[in-house]
């Protein structure tokens, strides 16, 4: 039995790299075979039969017969599965588990089929990126301080287990085996990861990391936001954590019996460790380099750092000091797409090599002809360098998503052998728009970064931000919500407001502002802790902290979040940039 376990836990990074090299060299043929396998397996399902494929498995027939869809198109089919319909609707094999997206974009989570095949592709992605990462930044017999949190699982009307995508992964036995094989098991026991109160779990994650500080070689979370959030919390509670270590007694703030019981096995009086941590903290200047000071053997910091996570990189680098930031892989609740096989690249330049055997991928060129008709999708090996595309996914095996528009814009930055390396650009549906203007999440981020530079001399920073299009006024205007870490003068905030307005360089926006068909941009300052309330709101709805993304553009589908923001406003300024 022990030999079997050792064989399961053995992990050969070079073998994984060699396998990936072979896959990427023959990407076109592997795509063809992957689609064939998907269609052979599921050709008789209700969904595929209605499009008249007649059991054809070639790419041309598939594209000619099966339409491009969004989640809204598939929702009626998924709803029947969730409610207990066992007929082969989307997949031949029955779906046993449902994943929930974070719900932060549209205000409510999407239901997405989840199965063992998706779990296997998750582990393949993890192993591939780890193999390349470990070649550059080797870890040996270490532990990972992972700020990960499982949400509650529940049963759907039809009796299926449902939970967030990350919870389904963390609860799966393959996840633990893989982490152990990669020599980076989590510092924290399961009782902490799956605790019912994430505030208590976060406190105990920090405590577990400190107790095992010399063993920690990786600090990670699903998203960069969770790491920044954790160390902001550390700034507030570090005295208490040190006292717990000194006395060997867990804080009364942790009152969940299962967590207290699990922590009691780890926590013993250790005055020497307490003194070490105390002395490290009091010598730091404004918490710069906090992570390597607390965890001296850390090799790197790891998590998704692209898209809506980019605004947290400045603060994360502050905590990280000289430690490298490595961006995790590219995927979504609907499935995985690519692995980071160039870990030496900074997060702002990170690319993802598509694994051609984990799904069938199409790319819609983002160019319009004179009639405004969308371009024809091209295959994985037909994409062109430096072009931008809307990505379309057909899931491998049993997930039941066919020609599914992910809603992501990607740019082709290169090729790894025959497979493209993608750079994530933005989400397509996250747009600030009133009439002819179109500003993406990335445009918003760049505007905020430019305006935030004006705060640096005051030693202030934007803790978090969001936006809204206010069409109740005439003309409509953009509203930007900022939470700051201190008090800024009226003069500075007026400058920031003007800078935000001028930093949206979209031609439609600029021309509309000049002729006043779009009104003056409004900057609203919200109370400290407002964005924490938004996090609590989503956790209360069943979202996992691990999957939380601050909603950057709050629309009418997200009225609860808009209410939290508007009720927390303490100051408001209107731009005079185009007066």
Coordinates of C-alpha atoms in Angstrom, one line a residue:
X1 CA 0.0 0.0 0.0
X2 CA 2.8 2.3 0.9
X3 CA 4.6 1.7 -2.4
X4 CA 1.4 2.5 -4.3
X5 CA 1.1 5.8 -2.4
X6 CA 4.7 6.7 -3.0
X7 CA 4.2 6.0 -6.7
X8 CA 1.1 8.2 -6.8
X9 CA 2.9 11.0 -4.9
X10 CA 6.0 10.9 -7.1
X11 CA 6.2 13.9 -9.4
X12 CA 8.7 14.2 -12.2
X13 CA 8.7 17.9 -13.4
X14 CA 10.9 17.0 -16.4
X15 CA 8.5 14.3 -17.6
X16 CA 5.6 16.8 -17.4
X17 CA 7.6 19.4 -19.4
X18 CA 8.5 16.7 -22.0
X19 CA 4.8 15.7 -22.3
X20 CA 3.8 19.4 -22.8
X21 CA 6.5 19.9 -25.4
X22 CA 5.1 17.0 -27.4
X23 CA 1.5 18.2 -27.1
X24 CA 2.4 21.7 -28.1
X25 CA 4.3 20.6 -31.2
X26 CA 1.3 18.7 -32.6
X27 CA -1.4 21.2 -31.4
X28 CA -3.5 21.1 -34.6
X29 CA -3.9 17.3 -34.7
X30 CA -4.5 17.1 -31.0
X31 CA -7.3 19.7 -31.3
X32 CA -8.9 17.6 -34.1
X33 CA -8.7 14.5 -31.9
X34 CA -10.0 16.3 -28.8
X35 CA -13.1 17.5 -30.7
X36 CA -13.6 14.1 -32.2
X37 CA -13.5 12.5 -28.7
X38 CA -16.0 15.1 -27.3
X39 CA -18.4 14.5 -30.1
X40 CA -18.1 10.7 -30.1
X41 CA -18.8 10.8 -26.4
X42 CA -21.7 13.2 -26.5
X43 CA -23.1 13.1 -30.0
X44 CA -26.4 11.5 -29.0
X45 CA -27.2 14.1 -26.3
X46 CA -30.4 16.2 -26.7
X47 CA -28.4 19.4 -27.2
X48 CA -26.1 18.2 -30.0
X49 CA -28.8 16.2 -31.8
X50 CA -31.0 19.2 -32.2
X51 CA -28.4 20.9 -34.4
X52 CA -28.4 18.1 -37.0
X53 CA -24.8 17.0 -36.6
X54 CA -25.9 13.4 -37.3
X55 CA -22.9 12.0 -35.3
X56 CA -20.3 13.8 -37.5
X57 CA -17.2 14.5 -35.5
X58 CA -15.2 16.7 -37.9
X59 CA -14.4 20.4 -37.3
X60 CA -16.2 21.8 -40.4
X61 CA -19.5 20.0 -39.6
X62 CA -19.3 21.1 -35.9
X63 CA -18.8 24.7 -36.8
X64 CA -21.5 24.7 -39.5
X65 CA -24.1 23.0 -37.4
X66 CA -23.6 24.1 -33.8
X67 CA -24.1 27.7 -32.9
X68 CA -22.0 30.0 -30.8
X69 CA -23.6 30.5 -27.4
X70 CA -23.4 32.3 -24.1
X71 CA -24.3 31.1 -20.6
X72 CA -27.8 32.6 -21.1
X73 CA -28.4 30.3 -24.1
X74 CA -27.4 27.2 -22.1
X75 CA -29.2 28.2 -18.8
X76 CA -32.5 26.3 -19.6
X77 CA -30.6 23.1 -20.2
X78 CA -28.4 23.5 -17.1
X79 CA -31.5 24.4 -15.0
X80 CA -33.1 21.0 -15.9
X81 CA -29.9 19.2 -14.9
X82 CA -29.8 21.1 -11.6
X83 CA -33.5 20.2 -11.0
X84 CA -32.8 16.5 -11.4
X85 CA -33.5 15.6 -15.1
X86 CA -31.2 12.5 -15.6
X87 CA -31.7 12.3 -19.4
X88 CA -28.6 13.0 -21.6
X89 CA -29.3 16.7 -22.1
X90 CA -25.8 18.1 -22.5
X91 CA -23.6 15.1 -21.7
X92 CA -23.9 11.3 -22.1
X93 CA -22.7 10.7 -18.6
X94 CA -24.8 12.2 -15.7
X95 CA -23.5 15.4 -14.1
X96 CA -23.0 14.9 -10.4
X97 CA -21.6 18.2 -9.3
X98 CA -22.4 21.9 -10.1
X99 CA -19.9 24.7 -9.9
X100 CA -20.9 28.2 -9.0
X101 CA -19.1 31.2 -10.5
X102 CA -18.2 34.0 -8.1
X103 CA -21.3 36.1 -9.1
X104 CA -19.3 39.4 -8.7
X105 CA -19.7 40.4 -12.4
X106 CA -23.4 40.1 -12.9
X107 CA -24.6 40.1 -9.3
X108 CA -25.6 36.4 -9.2
X109 CA -23.6 33.2 -9.7
X110 CA -23.8 31.1 -12.8
X111 CA -24.4 27.4 -12.5
X112 CA -21.8 25.3 -14.5
X113 CA -21.5 21.5 -14.7
X114 CA -18.4 20.1 -13.0
X115 CA -17.0 16.6 -13.2
X116 CA -13.9 14.4 -12.8
X117 CA -12.6 15.2 -16.3
X118 CA -12.5 18.9 -15.4
X119 CA -10.7 18.0 -12.2
X120 CA -8.1 16.1 -14.2
X121 CA -7.6 19.0 -16.6
X122 CA -7.2 21.3 -13.5
X123 CA -4.5 19.0 -12.1
X124 CA -2.8 18.9 -15.6
X125 CA -2.7 22.7 -15.7
X126 CA -1.3 22.8 -12.1
X127 CA 1.4 20.2 -12.8
X128 CA 2.4 21.8 -16.1
X129 CA 2.9 25.3 -14.7
X130 CA 4.5 24.0 -11.6
X131 CA 7.0 22.0 -13.6
X132 CA 8.1 25.1 -15.5
X133 CA 8.0 27.2 -12.3
X134 CA 10.0 24.8 -10.4
X135 CA 12.8 24.8 -13.0
X136 CA 13.2 28.5 -12.4
X137 CA 12.3 28.7 -8.7
X138 CA 12.8 25.3 -7.1
X139 CA 11.0 24.4 -3.9
X140 CA 12.1 21.3 -1.9
X141 CA 10.1 19.7 1.0
X142 CA 8.4 23.0 1.8
X143 CA 4.9 24.1 2.7
X144 CA 2.7 26.7 1.1
X145 CA 0.9 29.4 3.0
X146 CA -2.2 29.3 1.0
X147 CA -5.0 31.8 1.7
X148 CA -7.7 29.5 0.3
X149 CA -11.3 29.1 1.6
X150 CA -14.0 26.6 0.9
X151 CA -17.6 27.8 0.8
X152 CA -20.5 25.7 1.9
X153 CA -21.6 23.0 -0.5
X154 CA -25.4 22.4 -0.8
X155 CA -27.7 20.1 -2.6
X156 CA -29.7 21.3 -5.6
X157 CA -33.4 20.5 -6.1
X158 CA -32.3 17.5 -8.1
X159 CA -29.9 16.3 -5.4
X160 CA -26.6 17.4 -7.1
X161 CA -23.7 18.7 -4.9
X162 CA -23.2 22.4 -5.6
X163 CA -20.4 24.7 -4.5
X164 CA -18.0 27.3 -5.9
X165 CA -15.5 26.0 -8.5
X166 CA -12.6 26.5 -6.0
X167 CA -14.5 24.6 -3.2
X168 CA -15.1 21.7 -5.6
X169 CA -11.3 21.6 -6.4
X170 CA -10.1 21.9 -2.7
X171 CA -12.5 19.2 -1.6
X172 CA -11.3 16.8 -4.2
X173 CA -8.7 14.2 -3.1
X174 CA -6.7 14.8 -6.3
X175 CA -5.9 18.3 -5.1
X176 CA -4.2 17.2 -1.9
X177 CA -2.3 14.4 -3.6
X178 CA -1.0 16.9 -6.2
X179 CA 0.0 19.5 -3.7
X180 CA 1.8 16.8 -1.7
X181 CA 3.5 15.5 -4.8
X182 CA 4.7 19.0 -5.7
X183 CA 6.1 19.3 -2.1
X184 CA 4.0 22.3 -1.2
X185 CA 1.2 21.0 1.0
X186 CA -0.9 23.7 2.7
X187 CA 0.2 25.0 6.2
X188 CA -3.4 25.0 7.4
X189 CA -5.6 22.0 8.3
X190 CA -8.8 21.4 6.5
X191 CA -10.9 22.7 9.4
X192 CA -9.4 26.1 8.7
X193 CA -9.8 26.0 4.9
X194 CA -13.4 24.8 5.2
X195 CA -14.3 26.8 8.3
X196 CA -17.8 28.5 8.3
X197 CA -16.4 32.0 9.0
X198 CA -13.7 33.2 6.7
X199 CA -12.6 36.0 9.1
X200 CA -11.7 33.2 11.6
X201 CA -10.1 31.1 8.8
X202 CA -8.0 34.0 7.7
X203 CA -6.7 34.7 11.2
X204 CA -5.8 31.0 11.6
X205 CA -4.1 30.9 8.1
X206 CA -1.8 33.7 9.3
X207 CA -1.2 31.9 12.6
X208 CA -0.4 28.5 10.9
X209 CA 2.0 30.3 8.6
X210 CA 3.8 32.0 11.5
X211 CA 4.1 28.7 13.5
X212 CA 5.6 27.0 10.4
X213 CA 7.4 30.2 9.2
X214 CA 10.7 28.5 8.4
X215 CA 9.0 25.8 6.3
X216 CA 7.0 28.2 4.1
X217 CA 8.4 28.3 0.6
X218 CA 5.4 29.6 -1.3
X219 CA 2.8 32.2 -0.4
X220 CA -0.3 31.9 -2.6
X221 CA -4.0 32.3 -3.1
X222 CA -6.3 31.9 -6.1
X223 CA -6.3 35.7 -6.6
X224 CA -3.8 38.4 -5.7
X225 CA -6.6 40.2 -3.8
X226 CA -6.8 37.5 -1.2
X227 CA -3.0 37.8 -0.4
X228 CA -3.2 41.6 -0.1
X229 CA -6.3 41.3 2.0
X230 CA -4.6 38.8 4.3
X231 CA -1.6 41.0 5.0
X232 CA -3.7 44.2 5.4
X233 CA -5.4 42.1 8.1
X234 CA -2.0 41.1 9.6
X235 CA -1.2 44.8 10.1
X236 CA -4.3 45.0 12.3
X237 CA -3.9 41.8 14.3
X238 CA -0.2 41.1 14.5
X239 CA 0.1 41.9 18.2
X240 CA -2.7 39.4 19.0
X241 CA -1.1 36.7 16.8
X242 CA 2.3 37.2 18.6
X243 CA 0.5 36.9 22.0
X244 CA -1.2 33.6 20.9
X245 CA 2.2 32.2 19.9
X246 CA 3.8 33.4 23.1
X247 CA 1.2 31.9 25.4
X248 CA 0.1 28.9 23.3
X249 CA -3.5 30.0 23.6
X250 CA -5.8 30.8 20.6
X251 CA -7.5 34.1 20.5
X252 CA -11.1 34.3 21.6
X253 CA -12.0 35.7 18.2
X254 CA -11.9 32.1 16.9
X255 CA -15.0 30.4 18.4
X256 CA -15.7 27.7 15.8
X257 CA -15.1 24.4 17.8
X258 CA -13.7 22.5 14.8
X259 CA -11.2 25.2 14.1
X260 CA -10.2 25.6 17.7
X261 CA -9.7 21.9 18.1
X262 CA -7.5 21.7 14.9
X263 CA -5.4 24.7 16.0
X264 CA -4.8 23.3 19.5
X265 CA -2.8 20.5 17.9
X266 CA -0.5 23.1 16.2
X267 CA -0.3 25.9 18.8
X268 CA 2.1 25.5 21.7
X269 CA 3.7 28.2 23.9
X270 CA 6.8 29.5 22.0
X271 CA 8.2 32.7 23.5
X272 CA 11.3 32.6 21.4
X273 CA 9.2 32.5 18.1
X274 CA 7.0 35.3 19.5
X275 CA 10.0 37.5 20.2
X276 CA 11.4 36.9 16.7
X277 CA 8.1 37.8 15.0
X278 CA 7.7 40.9 17.2
X279 CA 11.2 42.2 16.5
X280 CA 10.8 41.6 12.8
X281 CA 7.5 43.6 12.7
X282 CA 8.7 46.6 14.8
X283 CA 11.7 47.1 12.6
X284 CA 9.8 47.2 9.3
X285 CA 9.2 50.6 7.6
X286 CA 5.6 50.9 6.7
X287 CA 5.4 47.1 6.3
X288 CA 7.7 47.0 3.3
X289 CA 9.1 43.5 2.7
X290 CA 6.7 42.0 5.3
X291 CA 6.4 38.6 3.6
X292 CA 10.1 37.7 3.3
X293 CA 10.7 39.0 6.9
X294 CA 8.0 36.8 8.3
X295 CA 8.7 33.8 6.0
X296 CA 12.5 33.9 5.3
X297 CA 12.6 30.8 3.0
X298 CA 9.8 32.0 0.6
X299 CA 10.8 31.5 -3.0
X300 CA 7.9 33.4 -4.7
X301 CA 4.4 34.6 -4.3
X302 CA 1.8 33.0 -6.5
X303 CA -1.8 33.7 -7.6
X304 CA -3.9 35.0 -10.5
X305 CA -2.6 38.6 -11.0
X306 CA -4.1 39.6 -14.3
X307 CA -7.3 41.4 -15.3
X308 CA -9.1 42.8 -12.3
X309 CA -6.2 41.7 -10.0
X310 CA -3.7 44.1 -11.6
X311 CA -4.6 47.0 -9.4
X312 CA -3.4 45.0 -6.3
X313 CA 0.1 44.5 -7.7
X314 CA 1.5 47.7 -6.3
X315 CA 0.5 46.8 -2.7
X316 CA 1.5 43.2 -3.2
X317 CA 5.0 44.2 -4.4
X318 CA 5.2 46.4 -1.3
X319 CA 4.6 43.4 1.0
X320 CA 6.8 41.1 -1.2
X321 CA 9.9 43.3 -1.2
X322 CA 12.3 41.6 -3.6
X323 CA 10.4 38.3 -3.9
X324 CA 9.2 37.5 -7.4
X325 CA 5.4 37.6 -8.2
X326 CA 4.4 34.7 -10.4
X327 CA 1.0 34.8 -12.0
X328 CA -1.1 31.6 -11.9
X329 CA -2.8 30.0 -14.9
X330 CA -5.6 31.1 -17.1
X331 CA -9.0 29.6 -16.7
X332 CA -12.5 30.2 -15.3
X333 CA -15.3 28.4 -13.6
X334 CA -16.1 27.0 -17.1
X335 CA -12.7 25.3 -17.4
X336 CA -9.0 25.8 -18.0
X337 CA -7.3 27.2 -21.1
X338 CA -3.6 27.8 -20.6
X339 CA -0.6 27.4 -18.3
X340 CA 2.0 30.0 -17.4
X341 CA 5.1 28.3 -18.9
X342 CA 7.3 31.5 -18.7
X343 CA 7.3 32.1 -15.0
X344 CA 10.2 34.6 -15.2
X345 CA 7.9 37.2 -16.8
X346 CA 6.3 39.8 -14.5
X347 CA 2.5 39.6 -14.1
X348 CA 1.9 42.6 -16.4
X349 CA 3.6 40.7 -19.3
X350 CA 2.5 37.1 -18.4
X351 CA 1.3 34.8 -21.2
X352 CA -0.5 31.5 -21.1
X353 CA 0.3 28.6 -23.4
X354 CA -2.9 26.8 -24.4
X355 CA -3.0 23.1 -23.6
X356 CA -4.4 21.6 -26.8
X357 CA -5.8 18.4 -25.2
X358 CA -8.0 19.9 -22.5
X359 CA -10.7 21.4 -24.7
X360 CA -11.5 22.5 -28.3
X361 CA -10.7 26.2 -28.8
X362 CA -11.9 28.8 -31.3
X363 CA -11.0 32.5 -31.6
X364 CA -13.2 35.2 -33.0
X365 CA -11.1 38.0 -34.5
X366 CA -12.0 41.4 -33.0
X367 CA -12.5 43.1 -36.3
X368 CA -15.8 44.2 -37.9
X369 CA -16.5 44.5 -41.6
X370 CA -18.5 47.4 -43.1
X371 CA -21.8 45.8 -42.1
X372 CA -20.8 45.3 -38.5
X373 CA -20.9 41.6 -38.9
X374 CA -18.8 39.5 -36.6
X375 CA -15.7 37.8 -38.1
X376 CA -15.6 34.0 -38.6
X377 CA -14.0 32.1 -35.8
X378 CA -10.6 30.6 -36.5
X379 CA -8.9 27.5 -34.9
X380 CA -6.2 27.3 -32.3
X381 CA -3.3 27.1 -34.8
X382 CA -4.8 29.7 -37.2
X383 CA -4.5 32.7 -34.9
X384 CA -2.1 35.6 -35.8
X385 CA 0.6 37.2 -33.8
X386 CA -0.5 40.5 -32.0
X387 CA -4.1 40.1 -33.0
X388 CA -6.9 40.3 -30.4
X389 CA -9.7 37.6 -30.2
X390 CA -12.8 36.7 -28.4
X391 CA -12.2 33.2 -27.0
X392 CA -14.7 30.3 -27.5
X393 CA -14.5 27.0 -25.6
X394 CA -15.9 23.5 -26.1
X395 CA -15.2 21.6 -22.9
X396 CA -13.4 18.3 -22.9
X397 CA -15.4 15.1 -22.2
X398 CA -18.5 15.7 -20.0
X399 CA -18.8 19.3 -19.0
X400 CA -21.4 20.0 -21.8
X401 CA -20.3 23.4 -23.0
X402 CA -20.2 23.6 -26.8
X403 CA -18.9 26.7 -28.7
X404 CA -19.3 28.6 -25.4
X405 CA -18.3 32.3 -25.5
X406 CA -16.2 32.9 -22.5
X407 CA -16.5 36.7 -22.8
X408 CA -12.7 37.2 -22.6
X409 CA -10.6 39.2 -24.9
X410 CA -7.1 37.8 -25.5
X411 CA -4.1 38.8 -27.5
X412 CA -1.6 36.4 -29.2
X413 CA 1.8 37.3 -27.9
X414 CA 3.8 34.3 -29.3
X415 CA 3.8 30.6 -29.9
X416 CA 5.2 27.7 -27.8
X417 CA 6.0 25.3 -30.6
X418 CA 2.6 25.0 -32.3
X419 CA 0.3 26.3 -29.6
X420 CA -0.4 30.0 -29.1
X421 CA 0.6 32.0 -26.0
X422 CA -2.2 34.3 -24.9
X423 CA -2.2 37.5 -23.0
X424 CA -5.4 38.3 -21.1
X425 CA -6.7 41.7 -22.1
X426 CA -10.1 42.2 -20.5
X427 CA -13.7 40.9 -20.1
X428 CA -15.8 42.0 -23.0
X429 CA -19.0 42.7 -21.1
X430 CA -17.4 44.9 -18.5
X431 CA -17.9 48.2 -20.3
X432 CA -18.5 51.8 -19.2
X433 CA -20.7 53.1 -22.0
X434 CA -23.3 55.8 -22.4
X435 CA -23.6 56.4 -26.1
X436 CA -20.7 56.0 -28.6
X437 CA -18.1 55.7 -25.8
X438 CA -16.6 52.3 -24.9
X439 CA -14.2 52.0 -22.0
X440 CA -13.1 48.6 -20.7
X441 CA -12.0 47.4 -17.3
X442 CA -8.4 47.9 -18.4
X443 CA -9.2 51.5 -19.4
X444 CA -10.7 52.1 -16.0
X445 CA -7.7 50.6 -14.3
X446 CA -5.3 52.8 -16.2
X447 CA -7.3 55.9 -15.4
X448 CA -7.3 55.0 -11.7
X449 CA -3.6 54.3 -11.8
X450 CA -2.9 57.7 -13.4
X451 CA -5.0 59.6 -10.9
X452 CA -3.7 57.6 -7.9
X453 CA -0.2 59.0 -8.7
X454 CA -1.4 62.4 -7.4
X455 CA -1.8 60.8 -3.9
X456 CA 1.7 59.5 -3.6
X457 CA 3.2 62.7 -2.1
X458 CA 0.5 62.6 0.6
X459 CA 1.5 58.9 1.3
X460 CA -2.0 57.9 0.5
X461 CA -3.2 55.0 -1.7
X462 CA -6.4 53.8 -3.3
X463 CA -7.4 50.7 -1.3
X464 CA -10.0 49.6 -3.9
X465 CA -12.3 51.1 -6.5
X466 CA -15.4 50.5 -8.7
X467 CA -17.5 52.4 -11.2
X468 CA -21.0 52.9 -12.4
X469 CA -22.7 54.7 -15.3
X470 CA -25.3 57.2 -13.9
X471 CA -28.0 57.6 -16.5
X472 CA -30.6 59.0 -14.1
X473 CA -29.0 62.4 -14.8
X474 CA -29.2 64.1 -18.2
X475 CA -26.7 63.8 -19.7
X476 CA -25.4 60.6 -18.2
X477 CA -22.0 60.5 -16.6
X478 CA -19.3 58.1 -15.2
X479 CA -19.2 57.6 -11.4
X480 CA -15.9 56.3 -9.9
X481 CA -15.9 55.0 -6.3
X482 CA -12.7 55.2 -4.4
X483 CA -11.8 53.9 -0.9
X484 CA -8.6 55.5 0.4
X485 CA -6.3 54.5 3.3
X486 CA -6.5 58.0 4.9
X487 CA -7.8 61.5 4.6
X488 CA -7.0 63.5 1.4
X489 CA -7.4 67.2 0.9
X490 CA -10.2 68.6 -1.2
X491 CA -7.7 70.2 -3.5
X492 CA -6.0 66.9 -4.2
X493 CA -9.3 65.0 -4.7
X494 CA -10.5 67.6 -7.2
X495 CA -7.2 67.2 -9.1
X496 CA -7.7 63.4 -9.0
X497 CA -11.2 63.8 -10.3
X498 CA -10.0 65.9 -13.3
X499 CA -7.2 63.4 -14.0
X500 CA -9.6 60.5 -14.0
X501 CA -11.8 62.3 -16.6
X502 CA -8.9 63.1 -18.8
X503 CA -7.4 59.6 -18.6
X504 CA -10.3 58.0 -20.5
X505 CA -8.8 58.4 -23.9
X506 CA -11.4 56.5 -25.9
X507 CA -12.3 58.8 -28.9
X508 CA -16.1 58.3 -28.4
X509 CA -15.7 59.4 -24.7
X510 CA -13.5 62.4 -25.4
X511 CA -15.7 63.8 -28.2
X512 CA -18.9 63.2 -26.2
X513 CA -17.4 65.0 -23.2
X514 CA -16.4 68.0 -25.4
X515 CA -19.9 68.4 -26.8
X516 CA -21.4 67.6 -23.4
X517 CA -23.5 64.6 -24.5
X518 CA -21.7 62.9 -21.6
X519 CA -21.7 64.8 -18.3
X520 CA -18.7 65.6 -16.0
X521 CA -17.2 62.5 -14.4
X522 CA -18.0 62.2 -10.7
X523 CA -15.5 60.9 -8.1
X524 CA -17.1 59.6 -4.9
X525 CA -15.0 58.8 -1.8
X526 CA -16.5 56.0 0.3
X527 CA -15.9 55.1 4.0
X528 CA -13.0 52.9 5.0
X529 CA -14.2 49.2 5.0
X530 CA -16.8 49.7 2.2
X531 CA -15.1 47.2 -0.1
X532 CA -14.8 44.7 2.8
X533 CA -18.6 45.0 3.1
X534 CA -19.0 44.1 -0.5
X535 CA -16.8 41.0 0.1
X536 CA -18.9 40.1 3.1
X537 CA -22.1 40.5 1.0
X538 CA -20.9 38.0 -1.6
X539 CA -19.7 35.6 1.1
X540 CA -23.1 35.8 2.7
X541 CA -24.6 34.7 -0.7
X542 CA -22.4 31.6 -0.6
X543 CA -19.4 32.8 -2.7
X544 CA -15.9 31.7 -1.6
X545 CA -13.4 34.3 -0.7
X546 CA -10.9 32.5 -2.9
X547 CA -13.0 33.4 -5.9
X548 CA -13.9 36.9 -5.0
X549 CA -13.2 39.7 -7.5
X550 CA -14.2 43.3 -6.7
X551 CA -16.9 44.2 -9.3
X552 CA -15.2 47.0 -11.3
X553 CA -18.3 48.2 -13.2
X554 CA -21.5 47.9 -11.2
X555 CA -24.7 47.8 -13.3
X556 CA -28.4 47.3 -12.8
X557 CA -27.9 43.6 -12.3
X558 CA -25.8 44.3 -9.2
X559 CA -28.2 46.7 -7.2
X560 CA -27.2 45.3 -3.8
X561 CA -23.5 46.3 -4.4
X562 CA -24.5 49.7 -5.8
X563 CA -26.6 50.3 -2.6
X564 CA -23.5 49.4 -0.5
X565 CA -21.4 51.9 -2.5
X566 CA -23.9 54.7 -2.6
X567 CA -24.8 54.5 1.1
X568 CA -21.1 54.7 2.0
X569 CA -20.2 57.9 0.1
X570 CA -18.7 60.6 2.3
X571 CA -17.5 63.1 -0.3
X572 CA -18.3 63.7 -4.0
X573 CA -16.5 65.8 -6.7
X574 CA -17.3 66.6 -10.3
X575 CA -14.7 67.0 -12.9
X576 CA -14.0 70.4 -14.5
X577 CA -11.6 69.0 -17.1
X578 CA -13.8 69.7 -20.1
X579 CA -15.4 73.0 -18.8

